[in-house]
Coordinates of C-alpha atoms (C1' of nucleotides) in Angstrom, one line a residue:
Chain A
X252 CA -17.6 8.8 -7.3
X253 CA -19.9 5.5 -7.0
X254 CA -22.9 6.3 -6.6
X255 CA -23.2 3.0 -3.9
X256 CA -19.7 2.0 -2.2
X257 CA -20.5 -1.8 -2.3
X258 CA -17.7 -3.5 0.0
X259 CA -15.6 -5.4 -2.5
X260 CA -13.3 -7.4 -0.1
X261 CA -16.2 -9.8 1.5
X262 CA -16.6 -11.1 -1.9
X263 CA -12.8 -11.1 -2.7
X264 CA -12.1 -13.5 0.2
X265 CA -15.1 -15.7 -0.3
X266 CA -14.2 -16.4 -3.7
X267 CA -10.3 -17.5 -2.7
X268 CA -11.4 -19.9 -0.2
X269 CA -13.3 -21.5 -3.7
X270 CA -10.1 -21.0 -5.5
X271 CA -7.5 -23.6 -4.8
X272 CA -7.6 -27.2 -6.3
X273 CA -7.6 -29.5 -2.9
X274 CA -10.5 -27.3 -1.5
X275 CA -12.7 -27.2 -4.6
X276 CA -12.2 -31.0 -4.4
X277 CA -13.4 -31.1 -0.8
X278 CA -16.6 -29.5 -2.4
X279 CA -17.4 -31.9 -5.2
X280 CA -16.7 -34.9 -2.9
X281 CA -18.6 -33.6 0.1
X282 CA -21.4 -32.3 -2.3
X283 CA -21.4 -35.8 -4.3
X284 CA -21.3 -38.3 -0.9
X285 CA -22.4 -35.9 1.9
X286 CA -21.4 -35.5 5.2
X287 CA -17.6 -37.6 5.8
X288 CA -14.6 -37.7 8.6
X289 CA -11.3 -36.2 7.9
X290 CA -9.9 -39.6 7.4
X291 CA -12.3 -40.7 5.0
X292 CA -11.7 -37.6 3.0
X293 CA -8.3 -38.2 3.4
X294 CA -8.5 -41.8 2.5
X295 CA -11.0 -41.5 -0.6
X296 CA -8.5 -38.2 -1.9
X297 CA -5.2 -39.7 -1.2
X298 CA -4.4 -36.5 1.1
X299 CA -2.4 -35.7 4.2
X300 CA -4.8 -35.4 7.2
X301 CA -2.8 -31.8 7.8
X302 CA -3.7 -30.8 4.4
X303 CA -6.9 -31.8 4.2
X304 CA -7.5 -30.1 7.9
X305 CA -6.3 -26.5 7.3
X306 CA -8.4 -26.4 3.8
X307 CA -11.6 -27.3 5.8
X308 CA -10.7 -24.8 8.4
X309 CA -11.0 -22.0 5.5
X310 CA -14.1 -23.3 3.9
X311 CA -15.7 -23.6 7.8
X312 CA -14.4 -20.1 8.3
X313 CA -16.3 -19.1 5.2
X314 CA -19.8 -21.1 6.0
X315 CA -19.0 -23.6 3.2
X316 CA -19.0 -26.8 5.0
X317 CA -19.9 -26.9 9.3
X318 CA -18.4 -29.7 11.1
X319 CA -20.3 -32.1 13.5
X320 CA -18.6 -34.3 16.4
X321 CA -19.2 -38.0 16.3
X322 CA -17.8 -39.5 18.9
X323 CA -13.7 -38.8 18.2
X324 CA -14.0 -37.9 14.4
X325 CA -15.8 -35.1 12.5
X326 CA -18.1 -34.8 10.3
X327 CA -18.4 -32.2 8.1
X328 CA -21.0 -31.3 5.6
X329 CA -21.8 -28.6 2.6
X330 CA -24.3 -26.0 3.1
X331 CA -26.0 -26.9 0.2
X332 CA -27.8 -23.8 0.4
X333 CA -25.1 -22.2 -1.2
X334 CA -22.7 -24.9 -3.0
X335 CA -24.9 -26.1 -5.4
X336 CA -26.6 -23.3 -7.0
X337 CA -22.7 -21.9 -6.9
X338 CA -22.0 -25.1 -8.8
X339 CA -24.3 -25.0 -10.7
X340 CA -23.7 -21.8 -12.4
X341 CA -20.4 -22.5 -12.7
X342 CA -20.7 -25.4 -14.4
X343 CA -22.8 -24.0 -17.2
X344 CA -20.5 -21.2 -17.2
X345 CA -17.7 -23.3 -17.9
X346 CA -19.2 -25.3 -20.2
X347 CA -20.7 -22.2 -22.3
X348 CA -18.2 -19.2 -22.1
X349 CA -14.7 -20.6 -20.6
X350 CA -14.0 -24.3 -22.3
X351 CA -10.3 -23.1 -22.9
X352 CA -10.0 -23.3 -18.9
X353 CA -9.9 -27.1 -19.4
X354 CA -6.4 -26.9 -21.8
X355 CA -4.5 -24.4 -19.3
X356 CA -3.0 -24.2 -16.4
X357 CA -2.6 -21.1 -15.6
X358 CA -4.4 -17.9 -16.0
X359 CA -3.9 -15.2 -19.3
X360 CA -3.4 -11.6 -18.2
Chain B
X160 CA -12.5 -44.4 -6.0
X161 CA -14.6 -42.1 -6.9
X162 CA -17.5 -42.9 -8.9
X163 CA -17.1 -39.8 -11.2
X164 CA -14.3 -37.6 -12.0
X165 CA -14.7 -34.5 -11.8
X166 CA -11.7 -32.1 -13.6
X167 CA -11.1 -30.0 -10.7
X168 CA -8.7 -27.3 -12.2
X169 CA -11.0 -25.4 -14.1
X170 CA -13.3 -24.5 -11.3
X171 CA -10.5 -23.4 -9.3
X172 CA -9.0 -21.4 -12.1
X173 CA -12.5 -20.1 -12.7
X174 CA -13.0 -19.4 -8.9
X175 CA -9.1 -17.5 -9.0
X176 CA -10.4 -15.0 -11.6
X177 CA -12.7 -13.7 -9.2
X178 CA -10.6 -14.4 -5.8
X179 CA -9.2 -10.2 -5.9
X180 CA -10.3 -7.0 -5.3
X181 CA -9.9 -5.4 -8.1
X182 CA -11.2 -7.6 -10.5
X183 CA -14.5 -7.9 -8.0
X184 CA -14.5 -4.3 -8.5
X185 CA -14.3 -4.1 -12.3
X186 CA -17.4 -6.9 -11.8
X187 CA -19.7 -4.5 -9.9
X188 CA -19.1 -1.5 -11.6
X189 CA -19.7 -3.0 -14.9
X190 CA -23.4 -4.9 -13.8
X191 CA -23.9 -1.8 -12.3
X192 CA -23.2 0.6 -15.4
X193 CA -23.3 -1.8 -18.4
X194 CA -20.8 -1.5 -20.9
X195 CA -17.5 1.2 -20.4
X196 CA -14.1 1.6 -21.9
X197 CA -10.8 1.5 -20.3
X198 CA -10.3 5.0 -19.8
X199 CA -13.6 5.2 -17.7
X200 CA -13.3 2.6 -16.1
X201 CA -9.9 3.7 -14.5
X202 CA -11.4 7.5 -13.6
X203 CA -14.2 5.9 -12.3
X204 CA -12.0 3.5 -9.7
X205 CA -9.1 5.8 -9.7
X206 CA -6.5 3.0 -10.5
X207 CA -3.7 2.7 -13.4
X208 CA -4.7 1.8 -17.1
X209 CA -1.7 -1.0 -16.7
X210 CA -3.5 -2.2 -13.7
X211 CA -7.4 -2.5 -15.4
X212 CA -6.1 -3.6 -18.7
X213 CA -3.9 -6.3 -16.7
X214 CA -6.9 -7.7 -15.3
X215 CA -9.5 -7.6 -17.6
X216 CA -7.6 -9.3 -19.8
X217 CA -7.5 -12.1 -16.9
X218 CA -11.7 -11.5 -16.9
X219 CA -12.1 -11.8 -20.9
X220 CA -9.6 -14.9 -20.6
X221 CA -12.0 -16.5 -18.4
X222 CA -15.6 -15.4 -20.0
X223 CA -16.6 -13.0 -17.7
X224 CA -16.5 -9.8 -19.7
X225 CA -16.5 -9.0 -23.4
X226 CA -14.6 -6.4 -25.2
X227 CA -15.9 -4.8 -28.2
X228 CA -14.2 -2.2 -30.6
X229 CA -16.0 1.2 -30.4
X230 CA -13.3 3.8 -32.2
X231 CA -10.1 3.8 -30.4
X232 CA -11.6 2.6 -27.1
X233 CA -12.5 -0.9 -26.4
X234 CA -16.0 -1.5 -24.8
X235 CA -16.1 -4.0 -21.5
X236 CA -19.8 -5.6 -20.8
X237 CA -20.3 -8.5 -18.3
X238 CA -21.5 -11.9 -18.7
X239 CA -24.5 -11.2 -17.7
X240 CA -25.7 -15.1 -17.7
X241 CA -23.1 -15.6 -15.3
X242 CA -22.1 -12.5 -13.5
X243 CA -25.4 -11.1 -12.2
X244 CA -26.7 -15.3 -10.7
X245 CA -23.5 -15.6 -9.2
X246 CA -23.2 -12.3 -7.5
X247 CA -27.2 -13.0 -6.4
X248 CA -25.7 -16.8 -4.5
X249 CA -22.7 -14.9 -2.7
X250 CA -24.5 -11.7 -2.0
X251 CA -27.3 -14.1 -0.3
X252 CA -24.3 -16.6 1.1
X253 CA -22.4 -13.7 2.8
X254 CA -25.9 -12.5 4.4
X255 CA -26.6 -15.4 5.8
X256 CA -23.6 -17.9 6.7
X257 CA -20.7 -16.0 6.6
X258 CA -21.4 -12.5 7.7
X259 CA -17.5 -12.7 9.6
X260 CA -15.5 -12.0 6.0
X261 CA -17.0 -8.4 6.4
X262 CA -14.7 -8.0 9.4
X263 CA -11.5 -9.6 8.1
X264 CA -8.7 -9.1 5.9
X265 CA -7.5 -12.8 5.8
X266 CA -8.8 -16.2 5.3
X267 CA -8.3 -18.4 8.5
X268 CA -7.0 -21.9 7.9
Chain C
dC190 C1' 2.6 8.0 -43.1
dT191 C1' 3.3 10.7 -39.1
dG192 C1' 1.5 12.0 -34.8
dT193 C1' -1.5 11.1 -31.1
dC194 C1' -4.9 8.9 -28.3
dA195 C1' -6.5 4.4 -26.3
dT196 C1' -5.2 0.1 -24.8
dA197 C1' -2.3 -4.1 -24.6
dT198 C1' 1.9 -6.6 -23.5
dG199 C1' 6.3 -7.9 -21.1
dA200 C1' 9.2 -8.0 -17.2
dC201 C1' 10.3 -7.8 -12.6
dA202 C1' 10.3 -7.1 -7.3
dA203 C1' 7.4 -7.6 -3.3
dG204 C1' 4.0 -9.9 -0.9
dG205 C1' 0.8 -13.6 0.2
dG206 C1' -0.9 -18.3 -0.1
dT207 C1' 0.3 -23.4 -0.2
dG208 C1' 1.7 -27.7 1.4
dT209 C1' 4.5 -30.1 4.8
dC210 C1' 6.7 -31.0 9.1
dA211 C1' 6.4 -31.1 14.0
dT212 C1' 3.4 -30.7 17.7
dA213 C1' -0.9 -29.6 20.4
dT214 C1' -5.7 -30.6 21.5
dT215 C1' -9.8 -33.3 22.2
dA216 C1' -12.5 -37.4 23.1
dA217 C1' -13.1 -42.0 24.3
dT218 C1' -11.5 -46.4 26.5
dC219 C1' -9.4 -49.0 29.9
Chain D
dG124 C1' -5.5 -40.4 34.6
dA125 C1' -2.7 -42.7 31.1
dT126 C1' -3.1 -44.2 26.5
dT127 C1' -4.5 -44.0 22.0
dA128 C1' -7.3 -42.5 18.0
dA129 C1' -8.9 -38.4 15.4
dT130 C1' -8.2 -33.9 14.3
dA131 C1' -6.4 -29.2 14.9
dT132 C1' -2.7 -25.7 15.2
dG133 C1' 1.8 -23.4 14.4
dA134 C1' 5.7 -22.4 11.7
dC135 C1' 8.3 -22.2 7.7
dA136 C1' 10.2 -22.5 2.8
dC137 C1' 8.7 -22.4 -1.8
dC138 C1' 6.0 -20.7 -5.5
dC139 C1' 2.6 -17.9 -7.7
dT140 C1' 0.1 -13.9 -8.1
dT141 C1' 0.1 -8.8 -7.8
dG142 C1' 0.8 -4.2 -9.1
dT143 C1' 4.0 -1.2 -11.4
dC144 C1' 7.3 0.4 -14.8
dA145 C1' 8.7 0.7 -19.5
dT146 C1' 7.3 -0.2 -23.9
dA147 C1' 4.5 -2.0 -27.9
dT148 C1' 0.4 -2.3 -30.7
dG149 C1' -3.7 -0.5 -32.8
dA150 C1' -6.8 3.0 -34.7
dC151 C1' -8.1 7.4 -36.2
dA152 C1' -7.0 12.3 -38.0
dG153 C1' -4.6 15.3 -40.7

DNA sequence: CTGTCATATGACAAGGGTGTCATATTAATC
DNA sequence: GATTAATATGACACCCTTGTCATATGACAG
């Protein structure tokens, strides 16, 4: 028995709202140009405004990025707070331990 | 255009290897109890040796954990450079901004 | 070199996430 | 309040990941 049940599925679900291409995107570009509409983001990524809508819902949901209104559009911004350390350890991660995760597309099990 | 571009696909695969339970599992118990073979590992969690080999296999693929030969058994450690900085950002991120994932079993979108 | 313990690999069915289509909501302007 | 711009929501088919079963590999002992 553990000595401390730590509750696994928090992390679980924070970590698949980081794994998907178009919202791991949404990250770098909002991390690299800051706060942006829908339609820019969907303009500067060449994505559907649907698309790029329902992926900023689950980062939102998970306190990744939080939306302001501006007049009829939305703004939404990272909390840096957490992105770019996350980022940041990642990248050195990558670049230190995992550099075969550049040549794949898929992952080995 | 964007002024730098970024390869997306890594992160996301990186983010993937740690986007399921059991695999967050095998992360905790191993920064919490250093090093253990597979064997243990399944007592310990109560799950199939199929099931842990399956995805640590998907862990080691990605830099997370390390095998070494001890005997017959294989010894799994954790990145500690990455594991135990990364944990420290979510454990702080789910805290503070997203204290909702506790009480969920889905992602909205 | 045979038997056994420890772990890895392959294959496959079931379930869940993904992007897209159609449509709803919200806010501003006239 | 009708219209239009900006964004959100709902539904659904496709695909990929998941765990499990059966089996293979590897290492040590005798």
């Amino acid at each position: 028995m553990p000595s401390r049940t730590v509750s696994i599925k928090p992390y679980a679900l924070f970590f698949q709202a980081l794994a998907n291409q178009t919202r791991m995107q949404l990250l770098h570009l909002l991390s690299e140009k800051g706060g942006m509409s829908v339609s820019e983001i969907c303009s500067e990524l060449g994505l559907e405004q649907t698309h790029v809508s329902h992926n900023l819902k689950c980062l939102t949901f998970c306190g990744l990025v939080t939306p302001s209104r501006e007049g009829k559009s939305r703004i939404y911004s990272i909390n840096e707070q957490t992105v770019l350390p996350l980022l940041k350890v990642v990248d050195n991660h990558l670049r230190n331990y995992a550099s075969n995760l550049f040549t794949c597309d898929v992952l080995e099990r």
